[in-house]
Every structure is written in C-alpha cells, then in structure tokens.
C-alpha cells in the first residue's frame, strides 16, 4: 500500500524529466482513429479529468469524437479541517468548477454525476460499474470502438485505485480500449519504479496546452487557498502542478480487443483481399514498408543463418530479402493467393521455398536458427498465439534468433494487437532480448534462444 499526503515534496519534475519519460513512444492512434471512437472519461474527483486527460479531452473535442464524462464524487472531503467551508458547500463549489473546466475542454461532451461520497468509491463500485456500462450502452458504439479513460489503477489514492480497477475489469470483460492516466503516481513514485516505461505519450499542441491550463485554473478550490484560515490551505502545490504543465500527457494504454477471428478466418479473408489487389498494403513500393523492411533486416544480429523460416510471408517481399541471408529458407502463409506471388519472387533463389500452412495447427518439419514473425501475430487467437510460440520454441536451435515486428495500432475485427503479441512472446518464451525498437506505428524486437555460443 502506497502512503503519501499532498504535503509531501515527492519526486520533482526535474527528476522525471531527466528519466527519459519525455522519450516514451506516442499513443498509436491517429486523428481518424480518435475521431471514430467513443470515449467514456472517468474522474474520481473534480480536477482529475483536467490534470490527467485535459489535453486529450481538448483534442477529442477538436476532432469531433464522441465524449462522455462520469464524475464519481464531488470531492467534498478535500479540506476536512476547514472552519470556513462545510463539505456541502465545498461540493457545490467543486461541481461548478468541474462544469467550467469541462466546458472549456470539450463543450460538446455530456457529463453525469454518480453522487458517490468522496473517499468511498471502493464501497460503491457496483453503482459506479453500472453507471459506466450505461454510458457505453447509451453511446451505441461497438465494443472495439469504445475507450474508457480512467485514473491509473495503482495511482495510490483509494478512490483513483478503485475507479481505475473497476474500469480495467469492465474494459477487459467487454473488449473496450483503456487509457489510464496517472496523477498522484508522479508524486510518490520515482523513475526507478520502472512502471512508467511501458506507458505512452500524447504530445499536446499549443491550443491543447492552453485549454488544459485554463481548465486546471478553473479548479481554484484546489490550486488556491479557500481562505487564510488554518485548514483552508492550497491542496495542489505549484511543484506538484508542474507534472501537469508538460507538453504531453502520459497514459497506460490497452487497445480494444476487437473481434474474435482466428487463423482459419485469416486464410479466407486474405485470399479475398489478394484476389482483388496484388499488393493491397503497398509492400513493394511504399516508403513506410521499405523503411520498416530495412530496419528489420538491420536488426538481425547475425550476418548469415543456416535455416530460416518466415511465418506469414504474404506476397514475399520481405522473404526475397531474408532468403539471401540463409543457407536454406522457407516462407509460409495461410493464403494460397498471396503465397503464389511469394513463390514467384523466390523462384530465382534455389535454396528458398514456400509452404501453404495455417499455423499453429500446421507446422513445417525440421529446426531453424532464424524465425521471422512480421505483421501476422495479431491475426491469431490468444490460444493460437500461445501455440505458435511453443512451436517456435520447440523448433528453434540453441542460440537461434526470433524476430518480431508488428503494427502498434488497434486491429479492427481481431482479438490481439501488436503490443500484446510481443508481451505474450516475452512471457511464453522468456528468452533474452537482443534489441527492441518502438516508434509510433510499429514495434520491432529480437529475442534469442538460450544455449548458443558465448
């Protein structure tokens, strides 16, 4: 259990700035994706929404996204020693401040007050959960287009933790996306905690920063003293507020689960896609694909491999560049239409071949010292992904290389996403990492099987 008070000096913003937090990868959602989604923003107290997600709210409003807000408590217990303001009076003040802040950040957003006592969210999680579900149902949005925005579930404040944990349970159960915003974490935690290293960053433009600053200013009962009397002191100190004057906001991001397609579904889906277009994703000529391919090849730790396997080779553009690095090379895919193109690309390389396989139920014979899984892991079900990784483990030679590369945006209609594929690979294999590269659009990672030469 984390113990702190708002009077603690905590970790300075200078220490956080020196930690590398400003170098976190960006939230992998572009403007069109954000605009097409429904966001249910949850606040335990008035001011949480401005501190943790004010810039996000401003962006969503500007993009025309659907935004709904749920405020759980009125924050009436923020000044328990006040002799000038009763909890009832403070509740009225803070609700007014909340309305002003929201109207400045997202004037078109609808908000509701759940009327839970301040400090008692944990005792009312059933009513809070019911309110969240009502808001989502009222939006009419499909699950893979819904994102809950909630306090970080381990923020250290009992109300934040209870609300964040409730949101996380609902998101996991229903397949919603989840953005968790830390607030008190920046005070009690330090860079050595390391939790923040898996989070993402939302860079804020000048208008978004101004809107957020104005919203924070609206919460005057927290950023200024209620009076000069004892018990009415400022709750949020200027040094604490420095954490929320950054040119970005930080979130723990869990993408929507999407649909429930499997590897067998992928076979028919991609056969149809490639029947319409020879190169539907512009693999051969697009700069994004050419650049990513160059980075993929450069990330391989060995110049030469004895036996290489590419799983999900599609039309074989990457295959044609992997094969010359191997003494023997096999490219496999579930789509026979795509594989026909791959076979043509590899036809001039005598030691390279193709195989029409639906992994993990089908798997090539032999062992390999290079396995490449690029842009296909999220087309498997969670059980299939586990099965594929166990197949890789069983067929990989000691010291062999597994290269993973995946798109970081949500994959509509599929259960998994790129980040989940990589997390699962680390968990199932528990192999040492030889390199990790992450940018806004994709994640590239090299894992090496144990037992190789020192």
XYZ file of C-alpha atoms in Angstrom:
454
model
C 0.000 0.000 0.000
C 1.390 3.409 -1.008
C 1.384 6.006 1.767
C 1.655 9.708 0.986
C -0.028 13.055 1.563
C -0.447 16.036 -0.709
C 2.033 17.898 1.529
C 4.881 15.547 0.601
C 7.599 17.057 -1.568
C 7.629 13.920 -3.701
C 9.623 13.403 -6.882
C 10.475 16.633 -8.628
C 9.547 17.314 -12.224
C 13.251 17.817 -12.938
C 13.910 14.229 -11.849
C 11.084 12.924 -14.023
C 12.305 14.992 -16.956
C 15.792 13.526 -16.614
C 14.377 9.984 -16.508
C 13.514 9.778 -20.184
C 9.752 9.997 -19.694
C 9.589 12.560 -22.474
C 11.016 9.920 -24.852
C 8.155 7.450 -24.383
C 6.527 6.282 -27.644
C 3.478 8.168 -28.794
C -0.052 6.884 -28.343
C -0.540 4.875 -31.569
C -3.870 6.429 -32.526
C -4.090 8.891 -35.372
C -6.656 11.634 -35.844
C -9.032 9.498 -37.919
C -8.928 6.668 -35.368
C -9.581 9.029 -32.459
C -12.456 10.701 -34.286
C -14.134 7.362 -34.975
C -14.128 6.201 -31.359
C -16.338 6.811 -28.316
C -14.513 7.854 -25.162
C -16.021 7.482 -21.691
C -13.860 9.617 -19.403
C -13.988 8.758 -15.694
C -12.999 11.080 -12.875
C -12.961 10.160 -9.202
C -12.962 13.857 -8.215
C -13.368 17.198 -9.959
C -9.924 18.147 -11.377
C -8.832 14.557 -12.183
C -10.100 14.986 -15.741
C -8.133 18.216 -16.237
C -4.900 17.087 -14.616
C -4.710 13.652 -16.192
C -6.523 13.990 -19.506
C -7.263 17.662 -20.174
C -5.175 17.764 -23.330
C -6.745 14.544 -24.592
C -10.229 15.957 -23.999
C -9.356 19.094 -25.946
C -8.067 17.015 -28.854
C -11.095 14.736 -28.907
C -13.424 17.722 -28.996
C -11.488 19.322 -31.856
C -11.660 16.053 -33.819
C -15.393 15.618 -33.252
C -15.057 12.367 -31.295
C -17.927 11.251 -29.062
C -17.034 12.035 -25.444
C -18.991 11.216 -22.287
C -17.782 12.011 -18.777
C -18.659 10.376 -15.474
C -17.775 12.185 -12.253
C -17.935 9.866 -9.249
C -17.604 12.217 -6.261
C -17.864 15.936 -5.677
C -14.517 15.982 -3.883
C -16.153 17.380 -0.754
C -13.522 15.838 1.558
C -10.538 17.718 0.125
C -10.356 20.144 3.091
C -11.521 18.177 6.145
C -10.059 20.706 8.627
C -11.705 23.769 7.099
C -13.551 26.034 9.527
C -14.954 28.274 6.794
C -16.449 25.851 4.285
C -18.661 22.864 5.000
C -18.376 19.683 2.894
C -21.758 20.519 1.353
C -20.583 23.993 0.377
C -17.317 22.626 -0.995
C -19.226 20.040 -3.047
C -21.247 22.807 -4.690
C -18.096 24.801 -5.447
C -16.237 21.843 -6.906
C -19.139 20.728 -9.095
C -19.309 24.238 -10.531
C -15.562 24.178 -11.147
C -15.875 20.813 -12.872
C -18.578 22.133 -15.194
C -16.451 25.152 -16.087
C -13.378 23.036 -16.763
C -15.224 20.549 -18.958
C -16.985 23.300 -20.897
C -13.577 24.742 -21.755
C -12.032 21.420 -22.723
C -14.891 19.680 -24.531
C -18.006 21.867 -24.620
C -19.978 19.303 -26.615
C -19.307 16.479 -24.158
C -22.080 15.179 -21.920
C -21.299 14.582 -18.265
C -23.055 12.919 -15.359
C -22.501 12.929 -11.603
C -22.666 9.494 -9.956
C -23.015 11.022 -6.447
C -20.648 8.729 -4.564
C -19.248 10.070 -1.252
C -15.690 11.363 -1.500
C -13.259 8.692 -0.309
C -15.842 5.920 -0.661
C -15.603 4.829 -4.289
C -14.393 1.374 -3.243
C -17.603 0.852 -1.272
C -19.743 1.827 -4.284
C -18.026 0.048 -7.161
C -21.227 -1.719 -8.186
C -23.066 1.545 -8.780
C -20.008 3.020 -10.476
C -19.705 -0.016 -12.765
C -23.409 0.203 -13.609
C -23.003 3.880 -14.498
C -20.050 3.109 -16.769
C -21.993 0.408 -18.572
C -24.986 2.742 -19.010
C -22.786 5.385 -20.601
C -21.283 2.909 -23.039
C -24.673 1.411 -23.887
C -26.108 4.880 -24.422
C -23.419 5.658 -26.967
C -24.454 2.748 -29.182
C -20.818 2.222 -30.203
C -19.439 -1.289 -30.879
C -17.005 -2.597 -28.277
C -13.912 -2.231 -30.458
C -14.714 1.477 -30.890
C -15.056 2.239 -27.164
C -12.229 3.524 -24.971
C -12.534 4.037 -21.214
C -10.303 6.811 -19.848
C -9.739 6.328 -16.123
C -7.314 7.057 -13.290
C -4.336 4.702 -13.187
C -5.446 1.660 -11.193
C -2.350 1.839 -8.925
C -2.250 5.611 -8.526
C -2.083 5.366 -4.739
C -5.293 7.244 -3.871
C -8.058 4.912 -2.722
C -10.701 6.479 -4.977
C -8.397 6.529 -8.001
C -7.365 2.917 -7.481
C -10.953 1.715 -7.032
C -12.217 3.575 -10.099
C -9.230 2.567 -12.227
C -9.536 -1.089 -11.242
C -13.270 -1.061 -11.990
C -12.649 0.454 -15.404
C -9.919 -2.098 -16.125
C -12.210 -5.015 -15.245
C -15.010 -3.724 -17.450
C -12.649 -2.983 -20.345
C -11.157 -6.476 -20.161
C -14.552 -8.158 -19.911
C -16.172 -6.217 -22.743
C -13.184 -5.742 -25.048
C -13.015 -1.939 -24.680
C -9.830 0.054 -25.016
C -8.418 1.553 -21.819
C -6.363 4.699 -21.235
C -5.192 5.044 -17.623
C -3.909 8.440 -16.521
C -1.565 8.749 -13.512
C -1.901 11.673 -11.113
C -0.515 11.003 -7.631
C 1.914 8.466 -9.113
C 4.105 11.379 -10.218
C 4.383 12.460 -6.565
C 5.112 9.227 -4.679
C 6.844 7.154 -7.365
C 10.247 7.798 -8.880
C 11.945 6.968 -12.175
C 13.451 3.834 -10.644
C 9.942 2.375 -10.227
C 10.004 1.481 -13.914
C 6.242 1.046 -14.344
C 6.061 4.172 -16.473
C 8.452 2.704 -19.044
C 5.615 0.712 -20.667
C 3.346 3.762 -20.999
C 2.720 6.018 -23.988
C 2.785 9.736 -24.539
C 0.258 12.085 -26.161
C 2.100 15.201 -27.400
C -0.012 18.340 -26.925
C -0.229 21.252 -29.325
C -0.311 24.887 -28.175
C -4.128 25.102 -28.216
C -4.443 21.884 -26.241
C -1.931 23.069 -23.662
C -3.755 26.380 -23.279
C -7.096 24.645 -22.870
C -5.646 22.321 -20.245
C -4.012 25.177 -18.326
C -7.285 27.096 -18.289
C -9.165 24.021 -17.093
C -6.689 23.488 -14.268
C -7.115 27.157 -13.341
C -10.873 26.576 -13.117
C -10.304 24.282 -10.130
C -9.430 27.213 -7.893
C -10.568 25.464 -4.698
C -7.636 23.056 -5.192
C -4.967 25.311 -6.677
C -5.532 28.297 -4.363
C -6.334 28.545 -0.639
C -10.012 28.636 0.331
C -9.113 31.398 2.782
C -6.256 32.426 5.027
C -7.650 30.380 7.908
C -5.973 27.146 9.084
C -7.373 24.142 7.232
C -8.005 26.130 4.049
C -4.527 25.783 2.575
C -3.846 25.069 -1.083
C -4.235 21.361 -1.817
C -2.267 21.129 -5.088
C 1.096 22.844 -4.738
C 2.828 24.634 -7.614
C 5.600 21.998 -7.600
C 3.022 19.209 -7.900
C 1.232 21.032 -10.720
C 4.489 21.144 -12.673
C 3.871 17.496 -13.560
C 0.762 18.578 -15.460
C 2.289 21.519 -17.309
C 4.245 19.214 -19.619
C 3.925 19.407 -23.376
C 2.458 15.899 -23.328
C 0.190 13.640 -21.299
C 1.039 10.100 -20.267
C -1.198 7.028 -20.301
C -1.071 3.300 -19.756
C -2.685 2.086 -22.985
C -4.599 -1.145 -23.549
C -6.084 -1.314 -27.074
C -9.628 -2.603 -27.713
C -9.838 -6.360 -28.036
C -11.577 -6.193 -31.428
C -13.312 -9.260 -32.773
C -12.743 -12.975 -32.413
C -11.343 -14.060 -35.787
C -8.865 -16.945 -35.934
C -6.096 -18.169 -38.227
C -8.632 -20.095 -40.328
C -10.633 -16.884 -40.778
C -7.456 -15.123 -41.881
C -6.934 -17.662 -44.664
C -10.225 -16.841 -46.373
C -10.077 -13.127 -45.582
C -6.610 -12.630 -47.084
C -7.312 -14.857 -50.046
C -10.157 -12.477 -50.900
C -8.022 -9.382 -50.267
C -5.194 -10.564 -52.526
C -7.620 -11.674 -55.208
C -8.737 -8.034 -55.507
C -5.257 -6.475 -55.422
C -1.779 -7.900 -55.965
C -0.199 -5.679 -53.293
C -3.024 -4.325 -51.080
C -0.659 -2.893 -48.431
C 1.875 -1.429 -50.851
C 4.615 -3.730 -49.540
C 6.814 -3.456 -52.601
C 6.918 0.281 -53.238
C 5.578 2.157 -50.186
C 8.222 4.100 -48.240
C 6.781 3.041 -44.880
C 7.136 -0.639 -45.801
C 10.543 -0.218 -47.437
C 11.898 1.667 -44.397
C 10.456 -0.869 -41.945
C 11.920 -3.704 -44.020
C 15.380 -2.105 -43.922
C 15.161 -1.738 -40.146
C 14.020 -5.354 -39.830
C 16.979 -6.661 -41.834
C 19.411 -4.434 -39.952
C 18.107 -5.720 -36.602
C 19.130 -9.321 -37.319
C 22.142 -9.968 -35.053
C 23.832 -12.473 -37.406
C 25.002 -11.889 -40.959
C 24.196 -15.449 -42.035
C 21.782 -18.141 -40.866
C 21.753 -21.843 -41.697
C 17.965 -22.344 -41.776
C 15.402 -19.549 -41.865
C 11.605 -19.578 -41.532
C 9.219 -16.691 -42.190
C 5.722 -17.176 -40.785
C 3.029 -15.172 -42.578
C 5.114 -14.182 -45.586
C 2.196 -12.696 -47.566
C 3.380 -11.859 -51.110
C 7.041 -12.481 -50.256
C 8.552 -9.002 -50.413
C 10.425 -9.413 -47.128
C 11.080 -13.079 -47.958
C 13.094 -12.117 -51.027
C 15.457 -10.111 -48.803
C 15.626 -12.631 -45.960
C 16.400 -15.618 -48.170
C 19.885 -14.436 -49.278
C 20.877 -14.261 -45.593
C 20.120 -18.004 -45.145
C 21.586 -21.277 -46.443
C 18.033 -22.664 -46.536
C 14.853 -20.624 -46.331
C 11.131 -21.399 -46.093
C 8.320 -18.834 -46.356
C 4.841 -19.965 -45.230
C 1.422 -18.339 -45.311
C -2.233 -19.333 -44.856
C -3.316 -17.501 -48.030
C -2.671 -19.540 -51.179
C -3.347 -16.432 -53.297
C -0.640 -14.417 -51.566
C 1.716 -17.402 -51.480
C 1.592 -17.734 -55.256
C 3.171 -14.291 -55.529
C 5.748 -15.176 -52.880
C 6.726 -18.296 -54.837
C 7.308 -16.200 -57.958
C 9.505 -13.764 -56.025
C 11.607 -16.606 -54.615
C 11.768 -18.650 -57.818
C 15.268 -17.470 -58.662
C 16.695 -18.416 -55.261
C 17.381 -22.141 -55.387
C 17.602 -22.728 -51.631
C 14.299 -20.903 -50.888
C 10.832 -22.436 -50.909
C 7.249 -21.737 -49.846
C 4.649 -23.660 -47.898
C 0.872 -23.314 -47.642
C 0.373 -23.751 -43.880
C -2.086 -22.460 -41.292
C -0.073 -22.118 -38.082
C -0.005 -23.289 -35.381
C -2.129 -26.342 -36.284
C 0.222 -26.922 -39.209
C 3.978 -26.509 -38.863
C 6.998 -27.212 -41.065
C 9.348 -30.042 -40.208
C 12.936 -29.501 -39.187
C 14.661 -26.945 -36.994
C 15.622 -23.319 -37.578
C 18.115 -20.779 -36.333
C 16.044 -17.848 -37.653
C 12.293 -17.390 -37.352
C 10.644 -14.149 -38.505
C 7.085 -13.258 -37.494
C 6.207 -9.949 -39.130
C 2.732 -8.385 -39.090
C 0.840 -11.634 -38.516
C 0.786 -12.438 -34.781
C -2.386 -10.445 -34.170
C -4.278 -12.477 -36.766
C -4.257 -15.402 -34.339
C -6.500 -16.042 -31.359
C -4.762 -15.856 -27.943
C -4.648 -19.669 -27.770
C -3.268 -19.873 -31.305
C -0.581 -17.311 -30.488
C 0.486 -19.333 -27.447
C 0.525 -22.451 -29.619
C 2.624 -20.786 -32.314
C 5.165 -19.568 -29.771
C 5.506 -23.058 -28.311
C 6.050 -24.354 -31.857
C 8.778 -21.757 -32.325
C 10.362 -22.765 -29.035
C 10.362 -26.449 -29.948
C 11.839 -25.940 -33.418
C 14.404 -23.232 -32.645
C 18.038 -24.237 -32.447
C 20.131 -23.139 -29.434
C 21.115 -19.502 -29.846
C 18.656 -19.007 -32.702
C 17.006 -15.661 -33.499
C 13.306 -14.831 -33.281
C 12.445 -11.503 -34.897
C 9.020 -9.984 -34.246
C 7.663 -6.874 -35.978
C 4.092 -5.604 -35.611
C 1.838 -2.597 -36.226
C 1.014 -0.826 -32.941
C -2.465 0.461 -33.797
C -5.712 -1.400 -32.998
C -6.521 -4.181 -35.468
C -10.236 -3.906 -36.129
C -12.002 -7.260 -36.069
C -9.176 -9.169 -34.351
C -8.652 -10.018 -30.702
C -4.960 -9.172 -30.379
C -2.757 -6.170 -31.136
C 0.960 -5.798 -31.707
C 1.923 -4.873 -28.151
C 0.042 -7.885 -26.804
C 1.768 -10.194 -29.294
C 5.184 -9.045 -28.094
C 4.257 -9.190 -24.389
C 2.973 -12.727 -24.907
C 6.182 -13.764 -26.678
C 8.288 -12.485 -23.789
C 6.091 -14.331 -21.286
C 5.856 -17.649 -23.126
C 9.471 -17.860 -24.290
C 11.314 -15.997 -21.534
C 14.260 -15.568 -23.910
C 16.889 -12.842 -23.621
C 16.318 -9.724 -25.705
C 18.922 -8.643 -28.240
C 17.122 -5.462 -29.213
C 13.872 -3.542 -29.000
C 12.825 -0.694 -31.275
C 9.493 1.067 -30.850
C 8.041 4.021 -32.696
C 4.541 5.374 -33.170
C 3.455 2.900 -35.833
C 5.349 -0.326 -35.211
C 7.326 -2.392 -32.728
C 10.452 -4.381 -33.706
C 12.023 -6.865 -31.302
C 14.717 -9.563 -31.381
C 14.708 -12.471 -28.915
C 17.476 -15.092 -28.820
C 17.011 -18.700 -27.743
C 19.263 -19.809 -24.888
C 22.132 -22.240 -25.360
C 24.079 -20.558 -28.125
C 27.822 -19.962 -28.241
C 29.066 -17.467 -25.685
